[in-house]
Amino acid sequence: ESLCTLAIQIVFPFLMAGMGMVAAGVVLDKVQHWNVFENVPEIFILVPALLGLKGNLEMTLASRVSTYANKGLMDDRRKMLSIVWGNMVLVEAQAMVVAFLASLVAIVFGWIPDGKWEMNHAIILCAGSLLTGAIASCLLGLIMIGVIIGSRKLGINPDNVATPIAASLGDLITLTLLSTIVKGLFNVLNNPETAWIGPAIVIFFILITPVLLWLAHRNEYTREVVKYGWEPVIMAMVISSTGGFILDFALLKNPGVAVFAPVMNGVGGNLVAVQASRISTHLHTWLCDSLLYFFWKKWVVFCQDNPHSGSAKVMWLMVIPGQLIFLFTIEQLQAGHTSITPQFIAVYLMVSLIQVAILLHVCQWLVVRLWRKEDDPDNCAIPYLTALGDLLGTGLLAAGFL
């Protein structure tokens, strides 16, 4: 691909993804004042972890299925149906496990500052997290597979478009679902006649998860992920939850952070997910010892000799016009609690460029390291990278506001 072709293929999904993240930021800005969010502030800790499901699961699904498509496996109808079924069941099972663990982490992080424990809060976090994860992962998984099959038929490289489209819808769908579900659960649990619904939801998902894992294990295309794909997904959830802990405190100091957090976190995560998917496909399809050695030695991503330096530079330079468009959109929507001044724009762009530069360098090093360890980067790299994007984005944004 020429850099021009790459830029054209990436720019539309990237901007579409950004608008989805702007919409998610506007939603977060509005719902932070709802009763349920003010009474159960631990929900803010859940936000990056659940938004991170698109990086942990949907983007990983997109990267994995894109590799299958580029290797020609999706051209055979029987194989395609097996790949789709196995990956959808796997994503649902992973969503259940990650959502439940994320709710436990949110409960612990919420308990740490003041040492108070409320059972209703714990049930809202668990049931809300599980329902959101299940519905969002099902919707986004189906959309992802449709995009990849369509890209293949249109002659577009799915590596360039699938992950940003996952992100464009992922943040908005997940945040809207989470807000609506926790609001409903808050009302349900405060009514003695319907209080049983919350615990019943948690029990149902705990019982169905082993069945989904068993079905995914029977599928030849997802068996290895069921056996060995948990470490990156769970570690990414912990990293994202740490970002959520920072977000919770940042919103106490400055509510204006809310509208920008999904945009800052998402831009870095989207771009680095595309880069990781491209490098992984390159290794899968053109691997030889000399190429791997070359990748390992030339891990400085902007180095001219690096075969992926061109795509890295395109993505890094897209940050400035992209973020300016997103800031202008936020300004026109009159969202947030912050005036977008020249000083703010300068600091915001600076921290965004720092975030993406760090992520692109970590991506180059991490993908090759995982491959050398015989771990499939399609399954392992993107969860770490998008979670790191959440942590860096939230931390740098909070520092920028300071």
PDB file of N, CA and C in Angstrom, residues 2-67:
ATOM      1  N   SER A   2       0.481   2.260  -0.785  1.00  0.00           N
ATOM      2  CA  SER A   2       1.144   3.562  -0.695  1.00  0.00           C
ATOM      3  C   SER A   2       0.619   4.280   0.548  1.00  0.00           C
ATOM      4  N   LEU A   3       1.385   5.285   1.026  1.00  0.00           N
ATOM      5  CA  LEU A   3       0.955   6.037   2.204  1.00  0.00           C
ATOM      6  C   LEU A   3      -0.341   6.795   1.919  1.00  0.00           C
ATOM      7  N   CYS A   4      -0.526   7.217   0.670  1.00  0.00           N
ATOM      8  CA  CYS A   4      -1.755   7.920   0.282  1.00  0.00           C
ATOM      9  C   CYS A   4      -2.965   6.984   0.398  1.00  0.00           C
ATOM     10  N   THR A   5      -2.814   5.746  -0.113  1.00  0.00           N
ATOM     11  CA  THR A   5      -3.894   4.756  -0.009  1.00  0.00           C
ATOM     12  C   THR A   5      -4.213   4.462   1.451  1.00  0.00           C
ATOM     13  N   LEU A   6      -3.148   4.302   2.250  1.00  0.00           N
ATOM     14  CA  LEU A   6      -3.317   4.029   3.685  1.00  0.00           C
ATOM     15  C   LEU A   6      -4.089   5.166   4.353  1.00  0.00           C
ATOM     16  N   ALA A   7      -3.660   6.412   4.082  1.00  0.00           N
ATOM     17  CA  ALA A   7      -4.303   7.564   4.707  1.00  0.00           C
ATOM     18  C   ALA A   7      -5.775   7.660   4.317  1.00  0.00           C
ATOM     19  N   ILE A   8      -6.072   7.428   3.030  1.00  0.00           N
ATOM     20  CA  ILE A   8      -7.460   7.518   2.556  1.00  0.00           C
ATOM     21  C   ILE A   8      -8.325   6.441   3.217  1.00  0.00           C
ATOM     22  N   GLN A   9      -7.765   5.216   3.356  1.00  0.00           N
ATOM     23  CA  GLN A   9      -8.535   4.117   3.955  1.00  0.00           C
ATOM     24  C   GLN A   9      -8.758   4.336   5.452  1.00  0.00           C
ATOM     25  N   ILE A  10      -7.791   4.992   6.118  1.00  0.00           N
ATOM     26  CA  ILE A  10      -7.890   5.161   7.567  1.00  0.00           C
ATOM     27  C   ILE A  10      -8.724   6.384   7.946  1.00  0.00           C
ATOM     28  N   VAL A  11      -8.636   7.471   7.153  1.00  0.00           N
ATOM     29  CA  VAL A  11      -9.157   8.762   7.615  1.00  0.00           C
ATOM     30  C   VAL A  11     -10.663   8.736   7.861  1.00  0.00           C
ATOM     31  N   PHE A  12     -11.448   8.100   6.968  1.00  0.00           N
ATOM     32  CA  PHE A  12     -12.901   8.109   7.170  1.00  0.00           C
ATOM     33  C   PHE A  12     -13.308   7.311   8.420  1.00  0.00           C
ATOM     34  N   PRO A  13     -12.829   6.049   8.571  1.00  0.00           N
ATOM     35  CA  PRO A  13     -13.163   5.333   9.807  1.00  0.00           C
ATOM     36  C   PRO A  13     -12.657   6.050  11.060  1.00  0.00           C
ATOM     37  N   PHE A  14     -11.469   6.697  10.956  1.00  0.00           N
ATOM     38  CA  PHE A  14     -10.890   7.411  12.104  1.00  0.00           C
ATOM     39  C   PHE A  14     -11.792   8.572  12.527  1.00  0.00           C
ATOM     40  N   LEU A  15     -12.242   9.364  11.556  1.00  0.00           N
ATOM     41  CA  LEU A  15     -13.120  10.494  11.871  1.00  0.00           C
ATOM     42  C   LEU A  15     -14.483  10.001  12.360  1.00  0.00           C
ATOM     43  N   MET A  16     -14.970   8.928  11.753  1.00  0.00           N
ATOM     44  CA  MET A  16     -16.239   8.342  12.189  1.00  0.00           C
ATOM     45  C   MET A  16     -16.125   7.852  13.634  1.00  0.00           C
ATOM     46  N   ALA A  17     -14.995   7.198  13.924  1.00  0.00           N
ATOM     47  CA  ALA A  17     -14.744   6.732  15.292  1.00  0.00           C
ATOM     48  C   ALA A  17     -14.682   7.908  16.252  1.00  0.00           C
ATOM     49  N   GLY A  18     -14.002   8.976  15.826  1.00  0.00           N
ATOM     50  CA  GLY A  18     -13.878  10.155  16.682  1.00  0.00           C
ATOM     51  C   GLY A  18     -15.216  10.779  16.998  1.00  0.00           C
ATOM     52  N   MET A  19     -16.108  10.837  16.004  1.00  0.00           N
ATOM     53  CA  MET A  19     -17.438  11.397  16.252  1.00  0.00           C
ATOM     54  C   MET A  19     -18.227  10.520  17.234  1.00  0.00           C
ATOM     55  N   GLY A  20     -18.024   9.207  17.116  1.00  0.00           N
ATOM     56  CA  GLY A  20     -18.631   8.304  18.095  1.00  0.00           C
ATOM     57  C   GLY A  20     -18.125   8.572  19.495  1.00  0.00           C
ATOM     58  N   MET A  21     -16.822   8.855  19.605  1.00  0.00           N
ATOM     59  CA  MET A  21     -16.229   9.135  20.918  1.00  0.00           C
ATOM     60  C   MET A  21     -16.666  10.498  21.449  1.00  0.00           C
ATOM     61  N   VAL A  22     -16.818  11.482  20.543  1.00  0.00           N
ATOM     62  CA  VAL A  22     -17.353  12.789  20.960  1.00  0.00           C
ATOM     63  C   VAL A  22     -18.761  12.605  21.530  1.00  0.00           C
ATOM     64  N   ALA A  23     -19.579  11.804  20.821  1.00  0.00           N
ATOM     65  CA  ALA A  23     -20.939  11.531  21.301  1.00  0.00           C
ATOM     66  C   ALA A  23     -20.903  10.845  22.667  1.00  0.00           C
ATOM     67  N   ALA A  24     -19.956   9.905  22.839  1.00  0.00           N
ATOM     68  CA  ALA A  24     -19.817   9.224  24.130  1.00  0.00           C
ATOM     69  C   ALA A  24     -19.416  10.218  25.219  1.00  0.00           C
ATOM     70  N   GLY A  25     -18.522  11.153  24.870  1.00  0.00           N
ATOM     71  CA  GLY A  25     -18.112  12.176  25.837  1.00  0.00           C
ATOM     72  C   GLY A  25     -19.269  13.064  26.252  1.00  0.00           C
ATOM     73  N   VAL A  26     -20.117  13.416  25.277  1.00  0.00           N
ATOM     74  CA  VAL A  26     -21.292  14.243  25.583  1.00  0.00           C
ATOM     75  C   VAL A  26     -22.240  13.474  26.503  1.00  0.00           C
ATOM     76  N   VAL A  27     -22.423  12.171  26.214  1.00  0.00           N
ATOM     77  CA  VAL A  27     -23.277  11.335  27.072  1.00  0.00           C
ATOM     78  C   VAL A  27     -22.714  11.287  28.499  1.00  0.00           C
ATOM     79  N   LEU A  28     -21.394  11.046  28.639  1.00  0.00           N
ATOM     80  CA  LEU A  28     -20.772  10.974  29.967  1.00  0.00           C
ATOM     81  C   LEU A  28     -20.909  12.307  30.697  1.00  0.00           C
ATOM     82  N   ASP A  29     -20.767  13.406  29.942  1.00  0.00           N
ATOM     83  CA  ASP A  29     -20.897  14.737  30.532  1.00  0.00           C
ATOM     84  C   ASP A  29     -22.301  14.950  31.104  1.00  0.00           C
ATOM     85  N   LYS A  30     -23.321  14.415  30.417  1.00  0.00           N
ATOM     86  CA  LYS A  30     -24.703  14.582  30.885  1.00  0.00           C
ATOM     87  C   LYS A  30     -25.017  13.646  32.052  1.00  0.00           C
ATOM     88  N   VAL A  31     -24.639  12.361  31.907  1.00  0.00           N
ATOM     89  CA  VAL A  31     -25.080  11.368  32.905  1.00  0.00           C
ATOM     90  C   VAL A  31     -24.330  11.483  34.224  1.00  0.00           C
ATOM     91  N   GLN A  32     -23.169  12.176  34.243  1.00  0.00           N
ATOM     92  CA  GLN A  32     -22.432  12.294  35.512  1.00  0.00           C
ATOM     93  C   GLN A  32     -23.264  13.012  36.577  1.00  0.00           C
ATOM     94  N   HIS A  33     -24.330  13.719  36.159  1.00  0.00           N
ATOM     95  CA  HIS A  33     -25.176  14.444  37.113  1.00  0.00           C
ATOM     96  C   HIS A  33     -26.442  13.667  37.466  1.00  0.00           C
ATOM     97  N   TRP A  34     -26.625  12.457  36.896  1.00  0.00           N
ATOM     98  CA  TRP A  34     -27.792  11.655  37.253  1.00  0.00           C
ATOM     99  C   TRP A  34     -27.677  11.187  38.706  1.00  0.00           C
ATOM    100  N   ASN A  35     -28.832  10.906  39.316  1.00  0.00           N
ATOM    101  CA  ASN A  35     -28.852  10.459  40.716  1.00  0.00           C
ATOM    102  C   ASN A  35     -28.001   9.219  40.935  1.00  0.00           C
ATOM    103  N   VAL A  36     -28.116   8.251  40.000  1.00  0.00           N
ATOM    104  CA  VAL A  36     -27.410   6.985  40.197  1.00  0.00           C
ATOM    105  C   VAL A  36     -25.889   7.206  40.184  1.00  0.00           C
ATOM    106  N   PHE A  37     -25.392   8.094  39.324  1.00  0.00           N
ATOM    107  CA  PHE A  37     -23.956   8.350  39.268  1.00  0.00           C
ATOM    108  C   PHE A  37     -23.490   9.140  40.488  1.00  0.00           C
ATOM    109  N   GLU A  38     -24.349  10.010  41.029  1.00  0.00           N
ATOM    110  CA  GLU A  38     -23.972  10.772  42.223  1.00  0.00           C
ATOM    111  C   GLU A  38     -24.043   9.913  43.478  1.00  0.00           C
ATOM    112  N   ASN A  39     -24.978   8.949  43.488  1.00  0.00           N
ATOM    113  CA  ASN A  39     -25.114   8.064  44.655  1.00  0.00           C
ATOM    114  C   ASN A  39     -24.159   6.873  44.602  1.00  0.00           C
ATOM    115  N   VAL A  40     -23.820   6.433  43.385  1.00  0.00           N
ATOM    116  CA  VAL A  40     -22.902   5.291  43.221  1.00  0.00           C
ATOM    117  C   VAL A  40     -21.726   5.755  42.338  1.00  0.00           C
ATOM    118  N   PRO A  41     -20.820   6.588  42.875  1.00  0.00           N
ATOM    119  CA  PRO A  41     -19.727   7.135  42.050  1.00  0.00           C
ATOM    120  C   PRO A  41     -18.746   6.074  41.545  1.00  0.00           C
ATOM    121  N   GLU A  42     -18.802   4.861  42.138  1.00  0.00           N
ATOM    122  CA  GLU A  42     -17.920   3.786  41.662  1.00  0.00           C
ATOM    123  C   GLU A  42     -18.179   3.426  40.197  1.00  0.00           C
ATOM    124  N   ILE A  43     -19.351   3.828  39.682  1.00  0.00           N
ATOM    125  CA  ILE A  43     -19.657   3.552  38.265  1.00  0.00           C
ATOM    126  C   ILE A  43     -18.614   4.198  37.357  1.00  0.00           C
ATOM    127  N   PHE A  44     -18.078   5.359  37.769  1.00  0.00           N
ATOM    128  CA  PHE A  44     -17.045   6.015  36.959  1.00  0.00           C
ATOM    129  C   PHE A  44     -15.803   5.139  36.814  1.00  0.00           C
ATOM    130  N   ILE A  45     -15.526   4.317  37.824  1.00  0.00           N
ATOM    131  CA  ILE A  45     -14.372   3.400  37.753  1.00  0.00           C
ATOM    132  C   ILE A  45     -14.637   2.324  36.693  1.00  0.00           C
ATOM    133  N   LEU A  46     -15.913   1.953  36.553  1.00  0.00           N
ATOM    134  CA  LEU A  46     -16.288   0.948  35.549  1.00  0.00           C
ATOM    135  C   LEU A  46     -16.157   1.468  34.122  1.00  0.00           C
ATOM    136  N   VAL A  47     -16.318   2.782  33.932  1.00  0.00           N
ATOM    137  CA  VAL A  47     -16.440   3.342  32.577  1.00  0.00           C
ATOM    138  C   VAL A  47     -15.267   2.975  31.671  1.00  0.00           C
ATOM    139  N   PRO A  48     -13.985   3.271  32.044  1.00  0.00           N
ATOM    140  CA  PRO A  48     -12.896   2.898  31.129  1.00  0.00           C
ATOM    141  C   PRO A  48     -12.785   1.398  30.905  1.00  0.00           C
ATOM    142  N   ALA A  49     -13.061   0.590  31.949  1.00  0.00           N
ATOM    143  CA  ALA A  49     -12.955  -0.865  31.797  1.00  0.00           C
ATOM    144  C   ALA A  49     -13.994  -1.392  30.813  1.00  0.00           C
ATOM    145  N   LEU A  50     -15.235  -0.888  30.897  1.00  0.00           N
ATOM    146  CA  LEU A  50     -16.281  -1.355  29.977  1.00  0.00           C
ATOM    147  C   LEU A  50     -16.114  -0.766  28.579  1.00  0.00           C
ATOM    148  N   LEU A  51     -15.716   0.508  28.498  1.00  0.00           N
ATOM    149  CA  LEU A  51     -15.399   1.063  27.182  1.00  0.00           C
ATOM    150  C   LEU A  51     -14.206   0.322  26.592  1.00  0.00           C
ATOM    151  N   GLY A  52     -13.315  -0.153  27.473  1.00  0.00           N
ATOM    152  CA  GLY A  52     -12.145  -0.910  27.022  1.00  0.00           C
ATOM    153  C   GLY A  52     -12.465  -2.288  26.480  1.00  0.00           C
ATOM    154  N   LEU A  53     -13.715  -2.752  26.688  1.00  0.00           N
ATOM    155  CA  LEU A  53     -14.096  -4.053  26.121  1.00  0.00           C
ATOM    156  C   LEU A  53     -13.946  -4.051  24.609  1.00  0.00           C
ATOM    157  N   LYS A  54     -14.158  -2.875  23.986  1.00  0.00           N
ATOM    158  CA  LYS A  54     -14.011  -2.823  22.525  1.00  0.00           C
ATOM    159  C   LYS A  54     -12.557  -3.081  22.138  1.00  0.00           C
ATOM    160  N   GLY A  55     -11.622  -2.639  22.997  1.00  0.00           N
ATOM    161  CA  GLY A  55     -10.204  -2.922  22.741  1.00  0.00           C
ATOM    162  C   GLY A  55      -9.838  -4.330  23.136  1.00  0.00           C
ATOM    163  N   ASN A  56     -10.369  -4.775  24.274  1.00  0.00           N
ATOM    164  CA  ASN A  56     -10.058  -6.122  24.753  1.00  0.00           C
ATOM    165  C   ASN A  56     -10.654  -7.190  23.852  1.00  0.00           C
ATOM    166  N   LEU A  57     -11.870  -6.973  23.394  1.00  0.00           N
ATOM    167  CA  LEU A  57     -12.613  -8.039  22.719  1.00  0.00           C
ATOM    168  C   LEU A  57     -12.932  -7.725  21.257  1.00  0.00           C
ATOM    169  N   GLU A  58     -13.647  -6.614  21.002  1.00  0.00           N
ATOM    170  CA  GLU A  58     -14.085  -6.359  19.627  1.00  0.00           C
ATOM    171  C   GLU A  58     -12.918  -6.050  18.689  1.00  0.00           C
ATOM    172  N   MET A  59     -11.971  -5.223  19.151  1.00  0.00           N
ATOM    173  CA  MET A  59     -10.826  -4.913  18.290  1.00  0.00           C
ATOM    174  C   MET A  59      -9.949  -6.145  18.099  1.00  0.00           C
ATOM    175  N   THR A  60      -9.823  -6.949  19.155  1.00  0.00           N
ATOM    176  CA  THR A  60      -9.075  -8.198  19.041  1.00  0.00           C
ATOM    177  C   THR A  60      -9.778  -9.147  18.082  1.00  0.00           C
ATOM    178  N   LEU A  61     -11.106  -9.215  18.187  1.00  0.00           N
ATOM    179  CA  LEU A  61     -11.907 -10.006  17.243  1.00  0.00           C
ATOM    180  C   LEU A  61     -11.674  -9.504  15.821  1.00  0.00           C
ATOM    181  N   ALA A  62     -11.713  -8.179  15.629  1.00  0.00           N
ATOM    182  CA  ALA A  62     -11.516  -7.603  14.301  1.00  0.00           C
ATOM    183  C   ALA A  62     -10.133  -7.936  13.758  1.00  0.00           C
ATOM    184  N   SER A  63      -9.113  -7.816  14.616  1.00  0.00           N
ATOM    185  CA  SER A  63      -7.734  -8.112  14.195  1.00  0.00           C
ATOM    186  C   SER A  63      -7.596  -9.591  13.822  1.00  0.00           C
ATOM    187  N   ARG A  64      -8.182 -10.466  14.649  1.00  0.00           N
ATOM    188  CA  ARG A  64      -8.086 -11.915  14.429  1.00  0.00           C
ATOM    189  C   ARG A  64      -8.791 -12.314  13.137  1.00  0.00           C
ATOM    190  N   VAL A  65     -10.026 -11.812  12.952  1.00  0.00           N
ATOM    191  CA  VAL A  65     -10.808 -12.189  11.770  1.00  0.00           C
ATOM    192  C   VAL A  65     -10.236 -11.520  10.513  1.00  0.00           C
ATOM    193  N   SER A  66      -9.653 -10.311  10.653  1.00  0.00           N
ATOM    194  CA  SER A  66      -8.983  -9.657   9.518  1.00  0.00           C
ATOM    195  C   SER A  66      -7.818 -10.504   9.023  1.00  0.00           C
ATOM    196  N   THR A  67      -7.075 -11.086   9.966  1.00  0.00           N
ATOM    197  CA  THR A  67      -5.967 -11.963   9.580  1.00  0.00           C
ATOM    198  C   THR A  67      -6.491 -13.194   8.840  1.00  0.00           C
TER     199      THR A  67
END
